[in-house]
């Protein structure tokens, strides 16, 4: 019995060691295979997908990066796809939006690179100047919490409204303390704000959606968000735990390269601003 026990223990130990070595070898193989796979990145069309496609065409091959760009037109699907692994990363959102999304949805998304700013703008097909917005007019706002509070702070910064003290970071239309023009607010999905222009007196539109609707923020906006001390830079985001993915590191490096900075400046001419 004693000898049998010793032999059995030795066999089990050898088996465990073999399994351990096999598992380690498998992990290394998986890591190597993943590093050579395409990096799939979700992005909204303008300017995010345009910037990524510039990298794909001009910079990625030299860096040894295979890049696949998937376009989305909303702010929810790309984050859900990143969380469930349908895509490897996304590039479309600001840090405050990402943090708010994590809090409300229990997701685990992290920023790994700060790339650019798209100034928020106020647009109108009925008024040519800010003071031309009529009394009692309707202003369309993005309906997600982060962009709506940002839009209201923007209107307050341009003296159209005053917000209740302490409400700024989470402001909704109910937090408007003073409204000299008696403006009415229409909450719509951020992607639909450009389309709402024909139905409202003015609309607060995110820069990427303005550009996608052939609006030029630098020329067409009645007022444009200042870039000074602005927290709303757009970031490359991944699911927490994937920070060390070599493909992600390569893309983060390329997104903040001198070549991409020049591309943004030349193509968007102030409508999109590099943040690095």
Coordinates of C-alpha atoms in Angstrom, one line a residue:
X1 CA 0.0 0.0 0.0
X2 CA 2.8 2.4 0.9
X3 CA 4.6 1.9 -2.4
X4 CA 1.4 2.2 -4.4
X5 CA 0.6 5.5 -2.7
X6 CA 4.1 6.9 -3.5
X7 CA 3.8 5.9 -7.1
X8 CA 0.4 7.3 -7.5
X9 CA 1.5 10.6 -5.9
X10 CA 4.4 10.8 -8.2
X11 CA 2.3 10.1 -11.3
X12 CA -0.2 12.8 -10.2
X13 CA 2.6 15.3 -9.6
X14 CA 4.1 14.6 -13.0
X15 CA 0.7 14.9 -14.6
X16 CA 0.0 18.2 -12.9
X17 CA 3.5 19.5 -14.0
X18 CA 2.7 18.5 -17.6
X19 CA -0.6 20.2 -17.5
X20 CA 0.9 23.3 -16.0
X21 CA 3.6 23.4 -18.7
X22 CA 0.9 22.8 -21.4
X23 CA -1.3 25.6 -20.0
X24 CA 1.6 28.0 -19.9
X25 CA 2.5 27.2 -23.4
X26 CA -1.1 27.6 -24.4
X27 CA -1.2 31.1 -22.8
X28 CA 1.9 32.2 -24.6
X29 CA 0.4 30.9 -27.9
X30 CA -2.9 32.7 -27.3
X31 CA -1.1 36.0 -26.5
X32 CA 1.0 35.7 -29.6
X33 CA -2.0 34.9 -31.7
X34 CA -4.0 37.8 -30.3
X35 CA -1.1 40.2 -31.0
X36 CA -1.3 39.2 -34.6
X37 CA -5.1 39.4 -34.9
X38 CA -6.8 42.6 -36.3
X39 CA -7.7 45.1 -33.6
X40 CA -11.4 45.8 -34.1
X41 CA -12.3 49.3 -33.1
X42 CA -15.9 50.8 -32.9
X43 CA -16.2 54.4 -33.9
X44 CA -18.7 57.0 -35.0
X45 CA -18.2 58.0 -38.6
X46 CA -16.9 61.6 -38.3
X47 CA -14.2 62.4 -37.3
X48 CA -13.4 59.2 -35.3
X49 CA -13.6 56.6 -38.1
X50 CA -12.0 59.1 -40.5
X51 CA -9.0 59.4 -38.2
X52 CA -8.8 55.7 -37.7
X53 CA -9.0 55.0 -41.4
X54 CA -6.2 57.5 -42.0
X55 CA -4.1 55.5 -39.6
X56 CA -5.1 52.2 -41.2
X57 CA -4.1 53.4 -44.7
X58 CA -1.0 55.4 -43.8
X59 CA 0.5 54.4 -40.5
X60 CA -0.7 51.0 -39.2
X61 CA 1.3 48.7 -41.5
X62 CA 4.7 50.3 -40.5
X63 CA 3.8 49.8 -36.8
X64 CA 2.8 46.1 -37.4
X65 CA -0.9 46.8 -36.6
X66 CA -3.8 45.2 -38.4
X67 CA -6.7 47.6 -37.8
X68 CA -10.4 47.0 -38.5
X69 CA -12.8 49.9 -38.1
X70 CA -16.5 49.3 -37.4
X71 CA -18.8 52.4 -37.7
X72 CA -21.8 53.1 -35.4
X73 CA -24.1 56.1 -35.3
X74 CA -25.1 56.0 -31.6
X75 CA -23.3 56.4 -28.3
X76 CA -24.6 53.2 -26.6
X77 CA -23.8 50.2 -28.9
X78 CA -20.0 50.8 -29.1
X79 CA -19.6 50.7 -25.3
X80 CA -21.8 47.6 -25.0
X81 CA -19.8 45.9 -27.8
X82 CA -16.5 46.8 -26.1
X83 CA -17.8 45.4 -22.8
X84 CA -19.0 42.1 -24.3
X85 CA -15.9 41.7 -26.4
X86 CA -17.6 42.1 -29.8
X87 CA -15.0 44.7 -30.5
X88 CA -11.6 45.3 -28.9
X89 CA -11.8 49.1 -28.3
X90 CA -13.8 52.1 -29.2
X91 CA -13.1 55.7 -30.1
X92 CA -16.1 58.1 -30.0
X93 CA -16.7 59.4 -26.5
X94 CA -15.5 61.8 -23.8
X95 CA -14.2 60.8 -20.4
X96 CA -17.3 62.2 -18.5
X97 CA -19.6 60.2 -20.8
X98 CA -17.5 57.1 -20.3
X99 CA -17.6 57.4 -16.5
X100 CA -21.4 58.1 -16.5
X101 CA -22.0 55.1 -18.8
X102 CA -20.0 52.8 -16.4
X103 CA -21.9 54.0 -13.4
X104 CA -25.3 53.5 -15.0
X105 CA -24.6 50.3 -16.8
X106 CA -22.2 48.4 -14.6
X107 CA -19.6 48.3 -17.4
X108 CA -15.8 48.3 -16.9
X109 CA -14.5 50.7 -19.6
X110 CA -11.2 52.6 -19.3
X111 CA -9.6 55.4 -21.3
X112 CA -6.1 54.6 -22.6
X113 CA -5.4 57.7 -24.8
X114 CA -6.7 61.3 -25.0
X115 CA -6.9 62.3 -28.7
X116 CA -9.1 65.3 -29.6
X117 CA -11.8 67.8 -28.8
X118 CA -14.9 68.5 -30.8
X119 CA -16.3 71.8 -29.6
X120 CA -20.0 71.8 -28.8
X121 CA -21.9 74.3 -30.9
X122 CA -25.3 76.1 -31.1
X123 CA -26.7 76.0 -34.6
X124 CA -29.9 77.5 -36.2
X125 CA -31.6 77.6 -39.6
X126 CA -33.7 80.5 -38.4
X127 CA -31.3 82.8 -36.6
X128 CA -28.1 84.3 -38.0
X129 CA -26.8 85.5 -34.6
X130 CA -27.0 84.4 -31.0
X131 CA -29.3 87.3 -30.1
X132 CA -31.5 86.4 -33.0
X133 CA -33.0 83.4 -31.3
X134 CA -36.6 84.5 -30.7
X135 CA -38.3 84.7 -27.3
X136 CA -40.1 81.5 -26.5
X137 CA -38.0 79.6 -29.1
X138 CA -37.3 75.9 -28.8
X139 CA -33.7 74.6 -28.4
X140 CA -32.9 71.0 -29.0
X141 CA -30.5 69.3 -26.5
X142 CA -28.8 65.9 -26.5
X143 CA -30.8 63.7 -24.2
X144 CA -28.0 61.6 -22.6
X145 CA -27.2 62.9 -19.1
X146 CA -23.6 63.9 -19.7
X147 CA -24.1 65.8 -23.0
X148 CA -27.3 67.4 -21.8
X149 CA -25.6 68.9 -18.7
X150 CA -22.7 70.0 -20.9
X151 CA -25.1 71.6 -23.4
X152 CA -26.9 73.5 -20.6
X153 CA -23.6 74.8 -19.2
X154 CA -22.7 75.9 -22.7
X155 CA -26.0 77.8 -23.0
X156 CA -25.3 79.4 -19.6
X157 CA -21.8 80.4 -20.6
X158 CA -23.4 82.2 -23.5
X159 CA -25.8 84.1 -21.2
X160 CA -28.9 82.5 -22.7
X161 CA -29.9 80.9 -19.3
X162 CA -28.7 80.7 -15.7
X163 CA -28.4 77.4 -13.8
X164 CA -29.2 76.8 -10.2
X165 CA -26.0 76.9 -8.1
X166 CA -24.5 73.4 -7.5
X167 CA -26.5 71.8 -10.4
X168 CA -24.0 72.4 -13.1
X169 CA -22.4 68.9 -13.4
X170 CA -25.8 67.1 -13.5
X171 CA -28.0 69.9 -14.9
X172 CA -31.3 69.1 -16.7
X173 CA -33.8 71.6 -18.0
X174 CA -35.4 71.6 -14.5
X175 CA -32.3 73.2 -13.1
X176 CA -32.7 76.4 -15.2
X177 CA -33.0 79.2 -12.7
X178 CA -33.3 82.1 -15.1
X179 CA -34.5 82.0 -18.7
X180 CA -34.8 85.6 -20.1
X181 CA -35.9 84.4 -23.5
X182 CA -38.3 81.8 -22.1
X183 CA -36.6 79.1 -24.1
X184 CA -38.3 75.7 -24.4
X185 CA -36.1 72.6 -24.5
X186 CA -36.6 69.6 -26.7
X187 CA -34.5 66.5 -25.6
X188 CA -33.5 64.3 -28.5
X189 CA -30.9 61.6 -29.1
X190 CA -27.5 63.3 -29.7
X191 CA -27.2 61.8 -33.2
X192 CA -30.6 63.3 -34.2
X193 CA -29.8 66.9 -33.1
X194 CA -28.7 68.0 -36.7
X195 CA -32.0 66.6 -38.1
X196 CA -34.0 68.5 -35.5
X197 CA -32.8 71.9 -36.9
X198 CA -35.7 72.2 -39.3
X199 CA -38.2 71.7 -36.4
X200 CA -36.6 73.9 -33.7
X201 CA -35.2 77.4 -33.4
X202 CA -31.8 76.2 -32.5
X203 CA -30.0 73.0 -31.5
X204 CA -26.9 72.3 -29.4
X205 CA -25.0 69.7 -31.5
X206 CA -21.9 67.7 -30.7
X207 CA -19.0 68.4 -33.1
X208 CA -18.8 65.0 -34.7
X209 CA -22.5 65.0 -35.6
X210 CA -22.3 68.6 -36.8
X211 CA -19.5 67.7 -39.2
X212 CA -21.3 64.5 -40.3
X213 CA -24.3 66.7 -41.2
X214 CA -22.1 69.0 -43.4
X215 CA -22.0 71.7 -40.8
X216 CA -18.7 73.6 -40.3
X217 CA -18.5 74.3 -36.5
X218 CA -15.8 77.0 -37.1
X219 CA -18.1 78.9 -39.5
X220 CA -21.7 77.8 -39.0
X221 CA -22.1 77.8 -35.2
X222 CA -23.8 80.8 -33.6
X223 CA -21.6 80.0 -30.6
X224 CA -18.8 77.5 -30.1
X225 CA -17.5 75.8 -27.0
X226 CA -14.2 77.1 -25.7
X227 CA -11.3 74.6 -25.7
X228 CA -9.7 76.2 -22.6
X229 CA -9.7 73.9 -19.6
X230 CA -12.2 71.6 -21.4
X231 CA -12.7 68.2 -19.9
X232 CA -14.6 66.9 -22.9
X233 CA -11.7 65.5 -24.9
X234 CA -12.4 62.3 -26.9
X235 CA -10.6 59.2 -25.9
X236 CA -9.7 55.7 -27.0
X237 CA -11.4 53.3 -24.6
X238 CA -11.0 49.5 -23.8
X239 CA -12.5 47.1 -21.3
X240 CA -10.5 47.2 -18.1
X241 CA -7.9 44.4 -18.2
X242 CA -6.9 44.9 -21.8
X243 CA -4.6 47.9 -21.2
X244 CA -1.5 45.7 -21.9
X245 CA -2.8 44.4 -25.2
X246 CA 0.1 45.3 -27.6
X247 CA -2.3 46.2 -30.4
X248 CA -4.0 48.7 -28.1
X249 CA -0.7 50.2 -27.2
X250 CA 0.2 50.6 -30.9
X251 CA -3.0 52.3 -31.7
X252 CA -2.8 54.7 -28.7
X253 CA 0.7 55.6 -29.9
X254 CA -0.5 56.3 -33.5
X255 CA -3.5 58.2 -32.4
X256 CA -1.3 60.7 -30.5
X257 CA 1.4 60.9 -33.2
X258 CA 2.6 64.0 -35.0
X259 CA 1.2 62.6 -38.2
X260 CA -2.3 62.3 -36.8
X261 CA -2.0 65.8 -35.2
X262 CA -1.3 67.2 -38.7
X263 CA -4.1 65.2 -40.3
X264 CA -6.6 66.6 -37.8
X265 CA -5.4 70.2 -38.2
X266 CA -5.3 70.0 -42.0
X267 CA -8.6 68.2 -42.5
X268 CA -10.9 69.8 -39.9
X269 CA -9.4 73.3 -39.8
X270 CA -10.4 74.1 -36.2
X271 CA -13.6 72.1 -36.2
X272 CA -11.8 69.3 -34.4
X273 CA -8.8 70.1 -32.2
X274 CA -5.9 67.7 -31.3
X275 CA -5.6 67.4 -27.5
X276 CA -2.0 66.1 -27.3

